[in-house]
């Protein structure tokens, strides 16, 4: 019998490779590289950027289906600041928060955005919306 590991699965434990890929939601994209760096951008459409953010991932834990990592902000570019309030300010360089991947959906706590896996293309519109990746 031959066995092999799928890239990004990491066996029974989450690794930083678990998060690698391009993740999407309505009006937003999260790209996580194999070097554990991420670029996130959120827009209101038609080039109206709300935020462009870069962060570095570290300290993965959990399983490939329910994984956590620490995201530390390395750069921030603000566009339309109306999405932020005093109670929910924009992220700052040096700030660290949790990023979670659960069942093909990333929840990023710096911007409180949800991103769906590219493999979720087979989902129905209702599933996409239920996951928080729709409009």
PDB file of C-alpha atoms in Angstrom:
ATOM      1  CA  UNK A   1       0.000   0.000   0.000  1.00  0.00           C
ATOM      2  CA  UNK A   2       1.271   3.448  -0.909  1.00  0.00           C
ATOM      3  CA  UNK A   3       0.452   6.554   1.099  1.00  0.00           C
ATOM      4  CA  UNK A   4       1.182  10.174   0.390  1.00  0.00           C
ATOM      5  CA  UNK A   5       0.411  13.556   1.949  1.00  0.00           C
ATOM      6  CA  UNK A   6      -1.530  16.200   0.086  1.00  0.00           C
ATOM      7  CA  UNK A   7       0.112  19.618  -0.021  1.00  0.00           C
ATOM      8  CA  UNK A   8      -1.235  21.897   2.665  1.00  0.00           C
ATOM      9  CA  UNK A   9      -2.919  19.140   4.650  1.00  0.00           C
ATOM     10  CA  UNK A  10      -0.097  18.588   7.145  1.00  0.00           C
ATOM     11  CA  UNK A  11      -1.417  15.226   8.279  1.00  0.00           C
ATOM     12  CA  UNK A  12      -3.269  15.408  11.585  1.00  0.00           C
ATOM     13  CA  UNK A  13      -1.788  18.771  12.595  1.00  0.00           C
ATOM     14  CA  UNK A  14      -2.240  22.176  11.017  1.00  0.00           C
ATOM     15  CA  UNK A  15       0.850  23.758   9.491  1.00  0.00           C
ATOM     16  CA  UNK A  16       1.290  27.163   7.917  1.00  0.00           C
ATOM     17  CA  UNK A  17       0.867  25.428   4.543  1.00  0.00           C
ATOM     18  CA  UNK A  18      -2.705  24.646   5.639  1.00  0.00           C
ATOM     19  CA  UNK A  19      -3.544  28.329   5.022  1.00  0.00           C
ATOM     20  CA  UNK A  20      -1.686  28.741   1.699  1.00  0.00           C
ATOM     21  CA  UNK A  21      -3.748  29.778  -1.319  1.00  0.00           C
ATOM     22  CA  UNK A  22      -6.070  32.425  -2.681  1.00  0.00           C
ATOM     23  CA  UNK A  23      -9.277  32.811  -0.709  1.00  0.00           C
ATOM     24  CA  UNK A  24     -12.230  34.919  -1.791  1.00  0.00           C
ATOM     25  CA  UNK A  25     -15.411  36.589  -0.686  1.00  0.00           C
ATOM     26  CA  UNK A  26     -17.642  39.190  -2.311  1.00  0.00           C
ATOM     27  CA  UNK A  27     -15.492  42.296  -2.887  1.00  0.00           C
ATOM     28  CA  UNK A  28     -12.460  40.867  -1.103  1.00  0.00           C
ATOM     29  CA  UNK A  29      -9.461  38.607  -1.637  1.00  0.00           C
ATOM     30  CA  UNK A  30      -6.911  37.035   0.693  1.00  0.00           C
ATOM     31  CA  UNK A  31      -3.729  35.590  -0.800  1.00  0.00           C
ATOM     32  CA  UNK A  32      -1.459  33.588   1.519  1.00  0.00           C
ATOM     33  CA  UNK A  33       1.925  32.585   0.106  1.00  0.00           C
ATOM     34  CA  UNK A  34       4.130  29.586   0.845  1.00  0.00           C
ATOM     35  CA  UNK A  35       6.437  32.001   2.721  1.00  0.00           C
ATOM     36  CA  UNK A  36       3.628  32.605   5.271  1.00  0.00           C
ATOM     37  CA  UNK A  37       2.978  36.149   4.085  1.00  0.00           C
ATOM     38  CA  UNK A  38      -0.529  37.348   3.295  1.00  0.00           C
ATOM     39  CA  UNK A  39      -2.061  40.159   1.290  1.00  0.00           C
ATOM     40  CA  UNK A  40      -5.684  41.074   1.860  1.00  0.00           C
ATOM     41  CA  UNK A  41      -7.760  43.674   0.081  1.00  0.00           C
ATOM     42  CA  UNK A  42     -11.337  44.673   0.598  1.00  0.00           C
ATOM     43  CA  UNK A  43     -13.222  46.994  -1.724  1.00  0.00           C
ATOM     44  CA  UNK A  44     -16.659  48.472  -2.162  1.00  0.00           C
ATOM     45  CA  UNK A  45     -16.390  47.652  -5.856  1.00  0.00           C
ATOM     46  CA  UNK A  46     -15.305  49.679  -8.862  1.00  0.00           C
ATOM     47  CA  UNK A  47     -11.865  50.335  -7.404  1.00  0.00           C
ATOM     48  CA  UNK A  48     -13.093  51.854  -4.126  1.00  0.00           C
ATOM     49  CA  UNK A  49     -10.593  50.241  -1.751  1.00  0.00           C
ATOM     50  CA  UNK A  50     -11.551  50.033   1.912  1.00  0.00           C
ATOM     51  CA  UNK A  51      -8.275  48.483   3.079  1.00  0.00           C
ATOM     52  CA  UNK A  52      -5.198  46.765   1.702  1.00  0.00           C
ATOM     53  CA  UNK A  53      -3.392  44.818   4.368  1.00  0.00           C
ATOM     54  CA  UNK A  54      -0.276  42.680   4.616  1.00  0.00           C
ATOM     55  CA  UNK A  55       0.444  40.302   7.460  1.00  0.00           C
ATOM     56  CA  UNK A  56       2.692  37.408   8.417  1.00  0.00           C
ATOM     57  CA  UNK A  57       1.372  34.104   9.755  1.00  0.00           C
ATOM     58  CA  UNK A  58       2.975  32.196  12.616  1.00  0.00           C
ATOM     59  CA  UNK A  59       2.192  29.647  15.348  1.00  0.00           C
ATOM     60  CA  UNK A  60      -0.208  27.283  13.553  1.00  0.00           C
ATOM     61  CA  UNK A  61      -2.242  24.940  15.728  1.00  0.00           C
ATOM     62  CA  UNK A  62      -5.205  22.616  15.402  1.00  0.00           C
ATOM     63  CA  UNK A  63      -6.024  20.289  12.517  1.00  0.00           C
ATOM     64  CA  UNK A  64      -6.221  20.899   8.761  1.00  0.00           C
ATOM     65  CA  UNK A  65     -10.030  21.161   9.081  1.00  0.00           C
ATOM     66  CA  UNK A  66     -10.027  23.431  12.145  1.00  0.00           C
ATOM     67  CA  UNK A  67      -6.796  25.437  12.236  1.00  0.00           C
ATOM     68  CA  UNK A  68      -5.666  28.617  13.978  1.00  0.00           C
ATOM     69  CA  UNK A  69      -2.626  30.810  13.377  1.00  0.00           C
ATOM     70  CA  UNK A  70      -1.399  34.204  14.522  1.00  0.00           C
ATOM     71  CA  UNK A  71      -1.524  37.034  11.960  1.00  0.00           C
ATOM     72  CA  UNK A  72       0.820  39.985  12.584  1.00  0.00           C
ATOM     73  CA  UNK A  73       0.234  43.123  10.495  1.00  0.00           C
ATOM     74  CA  UNK A  74       3.235  44.301   8.458  1.00  0.00           C
ATOM     75  CA  UNK A  75       1.575  47.019   6.309  1.00  0.00           C
ATOM     76  CA  UNK A  76      -1.769  48.847   6.084  1.00  0.00           C
ATOM     77  CA  UNK A  77      -3.197  51.110   3.377  1.00  0.00           C
ATOM     78  CA  UNK A  78      -6.578  52.650   4.162  1.00  0.00           C
ATOM     79  CA  UNK A  79      -8.992  53.812   1.519  1.00  0.00           C
ATOM     80  CA  UNK A  80     -12.618  54.364   2.488  1.00  0.00           C
ATOM     81  CA  UNK A  81     -12.495  54.589   6.275  1.00  0.00           C
ATOM     82  CA  UNK A  82     -16.284  54.581   6.762  1.00  0.00           C
ATOM     83  CA  UNK A  83     -16.123  50.818   7.408  1.00  0.00           C
ATOM     84  CA  UNK A  84     -14.220  51.461  10.654  1.00  0.00           C
ATOM     85  CA  UNK A  85     -15.408  53.004  13.910  1.00  0.00           C
ATOM     86  CA  UNK A  86     -13.902  53.867  17.291  1.00  0.00           C
ATOM     87  CA  UNK A  87     -15.236  50.530  18.575  1.00  0.00           C
ATOM     88  CA  UNK A  88     -13.804  48.666  15.539  1.00  0.00           C
ATOM     89  CA  UNK A  89     -10.745  50.629  14.361  1.00  0.00           C
ATOM     90  CA  UNK A  90      -8.616  49.584  11.383  1.00  0.00           C
ATOM     91  CA  UNK A  91      -5.677  47.255  12.056  1.00  0.00           C
ATOM     92  CA  UNK A  92      -2.270  48.805  12.822  1.00  0.00           C
ATOM     93  CA  UNK A  93       1.242  47.677  11.887  1.00  0.00           C
ATOM     94  CA  UNK A  94       2.562  45.372  14.610  1.00  0.00           C
ATOM     95  CA  UNK A  95      -0.903  44.299  15.770  1.00  0.00           C
ATOM     96  CA  UNK A  96      -1.445  40.543  16.090  1.00  0.00           C
ATOM     97  CA  UNK A  97      -4.720  38.680  15.938  1.00  0.00           C
ATOM     98  CA  UNK A  98      -6.040  35.213  15.248  1.00  0.00           C
ATOM     99  CA  UNK A  99      -6.876  33.768  11.840  1.00  0.00           C
ATOM    100  CA  UNK A 100      -9.030  30.634  11.690  1.00  0.00           C
ATOM    101  CA  UNK A 101      -9.612  28.105   8.936  1.00  0.00           C
ATOM    102  CA  UNK A 102     -12.606  25.891   9.563  1.00  0.00           C
ATOM    103  CA  UNK A 103     -14.169  23.606   6.952  1.00  0.00           C
ATOM    104  CA  UNK A 104     -12.892  25.619   3.977  1.00  0.00           C
ATOM    105  CA  UNK A 105     -13.662  29.077   5.382  1.00  0.00           C
ATOM    106  CA  UNK A 106     -11.089  31.514   6.770  1.00  0.00           C
ATOM    107  CA  UNK A 107     -12.248  34.017   9.377  1.00  0.00           C
ATOM    108  CA  UNK A 108      -9.721  36.785   9.746  1.00  0.00           C
ATOM    109  CA  UNK A 109     -10.133  38.815  12.934  1.00  0.00           C
ATOM    110  CA  UNK A 110      -8.124  41.864  11.849  1.00  0.00           C
ATOM    111  CA  UNK A 111     -10.913  42.987   9.505  1.00  0.00           C
ATOM    112  CA  UNK A 112     -13.548  40.462  10.648  1.00  0.00           C
ATOM    113  CA  UNK A 113     -13.854  39.194   7.076  1.00  0.00           C
ATOM    114  CA  UNK A 114     -14.682  35.678   5.867  1.00  0.00           C
ATOM    115  CA  UNK A 115     -12.985  34.020   2.903  1.00  0.00           C
ATOM    116  CA  UNK A 116     -13.942  30.805   1.124  1.00  0.00           C
ATOM    117  CA  UNK A 117     -11.636  28.208  -0.332  1.00  0.00           C
ATOM    118  CA  UNK A 118     -11.248  27.979  -4.109  1.00  0.00           C
ATOM    119  CA  UNK A 119     -12.430  24.372  -3.736  1.00  0.00           C
ATOM    120  CA  UNK A 120     -15.785  25.713  -2.521  1.00  0.00           C
ATOM    121  CA  UNK A 121     -16.799  26.536  -6.114  1.00  0.00           C
ATOM    122  CA  UNK A 122     -19.178  23.582  -6.037  1.00  0.00           C
ATOM    123  CA  UNK A 123     -21.146  25.233  -3.219  1.00  0.00           C
ATOM    124  CA  UNK A 124     -24.621  26.559  -3.871  1.00  0.00           C
ATOM    125  CA  UNK A 125     -25.269  30.285  -3.525  1.00  0.00           C
ATOM    126  CA  UNK A 126     -26.960  29.602  -0.180  1.00  0.00           C
ATOM    127  CA  UNK A 127     -23.882  27.753   1.129  1.00  0.00           C
ATOM    128  CA  UNK A 128     -21.612  30.586  -0.055  1.00  0.00           C
ATOM    129  CA  UNK A 129     -23.787  33.141   1.764  1.00  0.00           C
ATOM    130  CA  UNK A 130     -24.093  30.981   4.899  1.00  0.00           C
ATOM    131  CA  UNK A 131     -20.289  30.788   5.062  1.00  0.00           C
ATOM    132  CA  UNK A 132     -20.093  34.605   5.085  1.00  0.00           C
ATOM    133  CA  UNK A 133     -18.418  34.821   1.680  1.00  0.00           C
ATOM    134  CA  UNK A 134     -21.279  36.430  -0.241  1.00  0.00           C
ATOM    135  CA  UNK A 135     -22.499  39.979  -0.392  1.00  0.00           C
TER     136      UNK A 135
END
